[in-house]
PDB file of C-alpha atoms in Angstrom:
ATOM      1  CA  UNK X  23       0.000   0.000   0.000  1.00  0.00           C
ATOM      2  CA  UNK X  24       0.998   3.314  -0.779  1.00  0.00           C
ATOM      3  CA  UNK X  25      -0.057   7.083  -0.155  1.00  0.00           C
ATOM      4  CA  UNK X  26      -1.452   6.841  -3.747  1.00  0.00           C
ATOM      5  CA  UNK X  27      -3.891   4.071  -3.031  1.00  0.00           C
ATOM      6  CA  UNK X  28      -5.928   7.247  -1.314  1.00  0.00           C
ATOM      7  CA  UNK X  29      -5.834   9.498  -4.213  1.00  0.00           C
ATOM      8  CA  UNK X  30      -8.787  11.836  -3.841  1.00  0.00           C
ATOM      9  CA  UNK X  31      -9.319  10.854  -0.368  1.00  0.00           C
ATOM     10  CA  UNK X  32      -8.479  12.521   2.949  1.00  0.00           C
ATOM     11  CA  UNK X  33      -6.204  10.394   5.198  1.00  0.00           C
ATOM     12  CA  UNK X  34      -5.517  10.550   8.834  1.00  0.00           C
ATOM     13  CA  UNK X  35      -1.728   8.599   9.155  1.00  0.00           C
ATOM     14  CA  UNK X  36      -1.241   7.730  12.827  1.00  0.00           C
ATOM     15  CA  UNK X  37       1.957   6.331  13.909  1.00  0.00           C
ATOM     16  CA  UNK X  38       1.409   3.940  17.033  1.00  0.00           C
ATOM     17  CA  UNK X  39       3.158   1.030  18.620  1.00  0.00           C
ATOM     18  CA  UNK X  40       1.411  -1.482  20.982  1.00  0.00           C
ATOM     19  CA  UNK X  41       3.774  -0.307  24.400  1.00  0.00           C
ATOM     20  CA  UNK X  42       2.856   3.011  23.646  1.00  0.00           C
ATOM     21  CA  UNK X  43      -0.158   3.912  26.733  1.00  0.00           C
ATOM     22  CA  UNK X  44      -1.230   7.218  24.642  1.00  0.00           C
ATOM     23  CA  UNK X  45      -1.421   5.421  21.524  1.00  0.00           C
ATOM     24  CA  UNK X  46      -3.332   1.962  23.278  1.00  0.00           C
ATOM     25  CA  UNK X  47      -6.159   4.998  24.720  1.00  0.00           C
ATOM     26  CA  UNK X  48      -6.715   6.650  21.362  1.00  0.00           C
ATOM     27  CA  UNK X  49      -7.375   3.712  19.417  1.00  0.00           C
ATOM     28  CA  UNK X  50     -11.065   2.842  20.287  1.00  0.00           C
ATOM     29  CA  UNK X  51     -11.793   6.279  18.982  1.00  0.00           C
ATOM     30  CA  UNK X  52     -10.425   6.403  15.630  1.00  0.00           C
ATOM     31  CA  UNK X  53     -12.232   2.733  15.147  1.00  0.00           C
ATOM     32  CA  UNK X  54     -15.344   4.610  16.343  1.00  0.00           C
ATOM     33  CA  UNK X  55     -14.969   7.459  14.159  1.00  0.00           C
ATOM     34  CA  UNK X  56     -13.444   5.119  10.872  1.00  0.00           C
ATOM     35  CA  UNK X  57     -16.704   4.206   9.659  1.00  0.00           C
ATOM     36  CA  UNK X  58     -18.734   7.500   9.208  1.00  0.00           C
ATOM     37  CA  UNK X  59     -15.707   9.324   7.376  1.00  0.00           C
ATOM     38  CA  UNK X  60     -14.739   5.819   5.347  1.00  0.00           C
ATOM     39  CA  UNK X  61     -18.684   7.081   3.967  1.00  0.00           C
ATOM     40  CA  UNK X  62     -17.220  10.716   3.670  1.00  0.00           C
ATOM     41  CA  UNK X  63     -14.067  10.139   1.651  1.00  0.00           C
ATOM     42  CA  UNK X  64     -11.204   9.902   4.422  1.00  0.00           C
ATOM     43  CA  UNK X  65      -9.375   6.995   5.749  1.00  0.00           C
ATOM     44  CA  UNK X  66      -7.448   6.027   8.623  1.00  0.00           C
ATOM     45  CA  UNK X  67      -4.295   4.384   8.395  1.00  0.00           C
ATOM     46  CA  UNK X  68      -2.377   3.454  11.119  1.00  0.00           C
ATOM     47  CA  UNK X  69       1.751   2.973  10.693  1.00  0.00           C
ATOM     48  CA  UNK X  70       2.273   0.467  13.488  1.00  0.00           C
ATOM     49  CA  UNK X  71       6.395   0.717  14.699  1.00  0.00           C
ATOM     50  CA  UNK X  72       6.223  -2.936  16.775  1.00  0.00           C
ATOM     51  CA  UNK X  73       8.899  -5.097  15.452  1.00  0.00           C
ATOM     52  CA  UNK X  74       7.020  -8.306  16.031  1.00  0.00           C
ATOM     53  CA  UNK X  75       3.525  -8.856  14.138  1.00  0.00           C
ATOM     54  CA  UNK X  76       2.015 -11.417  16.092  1.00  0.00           C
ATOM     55  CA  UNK X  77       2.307  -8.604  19.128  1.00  0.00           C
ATOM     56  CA  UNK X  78       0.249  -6.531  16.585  1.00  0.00           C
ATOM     57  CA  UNK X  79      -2.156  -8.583  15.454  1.00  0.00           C
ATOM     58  CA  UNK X  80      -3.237  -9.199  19.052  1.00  0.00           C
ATOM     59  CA  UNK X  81      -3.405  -6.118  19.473  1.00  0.00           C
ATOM     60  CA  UNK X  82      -5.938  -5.221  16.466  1.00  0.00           C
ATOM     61  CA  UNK X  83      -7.597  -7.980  17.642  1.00  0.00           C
ATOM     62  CA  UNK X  84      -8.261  -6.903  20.744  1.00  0.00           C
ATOM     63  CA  UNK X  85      -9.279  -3.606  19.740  1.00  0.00           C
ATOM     64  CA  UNK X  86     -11.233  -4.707  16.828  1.00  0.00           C
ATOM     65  CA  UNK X  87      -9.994  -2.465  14.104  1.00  0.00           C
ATOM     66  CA  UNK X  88     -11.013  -2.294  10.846  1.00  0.00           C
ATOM     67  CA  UNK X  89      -8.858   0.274   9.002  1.00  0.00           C
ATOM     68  CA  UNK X  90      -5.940   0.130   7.287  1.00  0.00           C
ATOM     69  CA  UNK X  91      -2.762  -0.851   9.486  1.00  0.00           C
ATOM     70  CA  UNK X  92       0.869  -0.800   8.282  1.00  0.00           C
ATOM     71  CA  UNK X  93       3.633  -2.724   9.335  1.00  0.00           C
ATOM     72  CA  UNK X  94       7.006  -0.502  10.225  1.00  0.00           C
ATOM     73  CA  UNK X  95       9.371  -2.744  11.518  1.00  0.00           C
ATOM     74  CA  UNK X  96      12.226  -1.580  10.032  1.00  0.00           C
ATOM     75  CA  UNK X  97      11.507   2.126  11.039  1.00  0.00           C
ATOM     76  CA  UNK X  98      11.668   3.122   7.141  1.00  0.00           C
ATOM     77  CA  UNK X  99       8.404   4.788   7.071  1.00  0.00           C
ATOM     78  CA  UNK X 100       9.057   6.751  10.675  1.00  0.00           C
ATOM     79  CA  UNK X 101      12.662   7.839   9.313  1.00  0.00           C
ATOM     80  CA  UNK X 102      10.748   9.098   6.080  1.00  0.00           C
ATOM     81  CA  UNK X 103       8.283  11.058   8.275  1.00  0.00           C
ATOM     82  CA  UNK X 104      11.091  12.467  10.965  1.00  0.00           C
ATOM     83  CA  UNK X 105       8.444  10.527  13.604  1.00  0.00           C
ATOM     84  CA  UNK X 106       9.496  11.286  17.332  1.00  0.00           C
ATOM     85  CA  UNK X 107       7.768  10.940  19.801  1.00  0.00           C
ATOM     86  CA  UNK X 108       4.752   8.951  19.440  1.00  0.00           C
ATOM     87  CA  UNK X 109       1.698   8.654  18.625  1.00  0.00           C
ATOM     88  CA  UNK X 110       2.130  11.258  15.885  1.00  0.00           C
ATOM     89  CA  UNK X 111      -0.643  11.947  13.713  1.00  0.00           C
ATOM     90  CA  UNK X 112      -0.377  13.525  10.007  1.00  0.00           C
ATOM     91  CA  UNK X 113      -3.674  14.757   8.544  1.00  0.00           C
ATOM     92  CA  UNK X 114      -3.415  15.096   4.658  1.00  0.00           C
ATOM     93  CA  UNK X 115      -6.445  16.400   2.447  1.00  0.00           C
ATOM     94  CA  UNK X 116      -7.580  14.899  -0.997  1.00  0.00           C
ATOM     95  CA  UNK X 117      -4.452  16.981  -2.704  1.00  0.00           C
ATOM     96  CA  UNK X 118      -1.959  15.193  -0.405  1.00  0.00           C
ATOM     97  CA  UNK X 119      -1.505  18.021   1.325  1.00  0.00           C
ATOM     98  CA  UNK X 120      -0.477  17.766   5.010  1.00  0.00           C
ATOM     99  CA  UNK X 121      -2.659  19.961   6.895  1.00  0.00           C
ATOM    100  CA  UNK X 122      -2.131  19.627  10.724  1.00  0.00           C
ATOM    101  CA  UNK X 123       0.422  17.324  12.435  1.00  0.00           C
ATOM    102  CA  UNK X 124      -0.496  16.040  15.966  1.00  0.00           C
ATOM    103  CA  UNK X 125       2.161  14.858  18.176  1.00  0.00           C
ATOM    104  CA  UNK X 126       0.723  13.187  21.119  1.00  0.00           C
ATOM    105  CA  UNK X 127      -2.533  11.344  21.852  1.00  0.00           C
ATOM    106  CA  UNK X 128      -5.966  12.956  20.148  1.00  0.00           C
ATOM    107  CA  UNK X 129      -9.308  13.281  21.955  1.00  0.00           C
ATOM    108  CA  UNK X 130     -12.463  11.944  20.257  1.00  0.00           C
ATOM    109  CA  UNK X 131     -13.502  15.531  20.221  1.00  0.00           C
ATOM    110  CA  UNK X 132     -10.494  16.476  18.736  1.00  0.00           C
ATOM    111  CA  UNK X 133     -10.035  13.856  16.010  1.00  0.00           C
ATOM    112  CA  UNK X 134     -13.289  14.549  14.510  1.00  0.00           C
ATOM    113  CA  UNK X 135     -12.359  18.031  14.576  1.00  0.00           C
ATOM    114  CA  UNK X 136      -9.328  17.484  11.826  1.00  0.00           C
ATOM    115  CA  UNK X 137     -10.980  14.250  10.460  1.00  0.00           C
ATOM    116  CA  UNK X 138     -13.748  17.140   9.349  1.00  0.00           C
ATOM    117  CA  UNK X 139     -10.813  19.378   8.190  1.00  0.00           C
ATOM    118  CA  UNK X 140      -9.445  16.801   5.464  1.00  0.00           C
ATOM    119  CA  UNK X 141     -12.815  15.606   4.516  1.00  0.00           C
ATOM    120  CA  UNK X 142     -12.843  15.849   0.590  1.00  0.00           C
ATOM    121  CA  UNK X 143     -15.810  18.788  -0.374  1.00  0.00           C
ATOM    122  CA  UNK X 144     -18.792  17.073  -1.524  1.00  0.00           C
TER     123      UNK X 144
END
C-alpha cells in the first residue's frame, strides 16, 4: 500500500506502537470514528512501529480495528516522516496536502475536529 492508493481521499496517518499507553487509549476512537468518514471520503491508516507482528495482530484484535494498518518494523516509514515521539498523527487532504500534524494522543472531540478538516468537499 501506498499514499497513492488514497488518491482523492483525505487520510488521517497515525503512527502507534502497541507499548505506547497514549497510543493503546486513542485507538477505540479512531475505530469509532473510521466508519462515518470511510462514507465521507477519508481513511485512517495506522503505521504500526512494533517489530514483532504477532504482538500486533493481538493487538488489532483486541481492539477490533477495521482500518488500514501498516507494518514498520524496520523504522523506514518513521525515518521518512522524521516521527518522534509517538503517537504522531499527520492529517493530509484529498491533494496530499499535510494539513495539521499532531504529536501526542488525540481526543475523540479532537479527532473529529481534523478528520472534518481533510474531509474531501462534496
Amino acid at each position: 500500500k501506498s499514499l497513492d492508493d488514497f488518491k482523492g481521499k483525505g487520510v488521517m496517518l497515525n503512527f502507534w506502537a502497541t507499548y505506547c499507553k497514549p497510543c493503546e487509549e486513542e485507538m477505540p476512537y479512531m475505530q469509532e470514528l473510521y466508519p462515518k468518514y470511510k462514507e465521507k471520503g477519508v481513511e485512517i491508516v495506522g503505521v504500526n512501529l512494533d517489530s514483532t507482528k504477532l504482538v500486533v495482530n493481538r493487538f488489532i484484535d483486541k481492539y477490533e480495528l477495521t482500518f488500514t494498518n501498516l507494518h514498520d518494523k524496520n523504522g523506514q516509514v518513521m525515518d521518512q516522516y522524521g516521527i518522534s515521539p509517538i503517537p504522531s498523527t499527520f492529517f493530509i487532504d484529498e491533494n496530499g496536502e499535510i494539513v495539521d500534524k499532531v504529536i501526542g494522543p488525540l481526543t475523540l472531540e479532537k479527532l473529529e475536529e481534523h478528520l472534518k478538516e481533510i474531509q474531501p468537499e462534496a
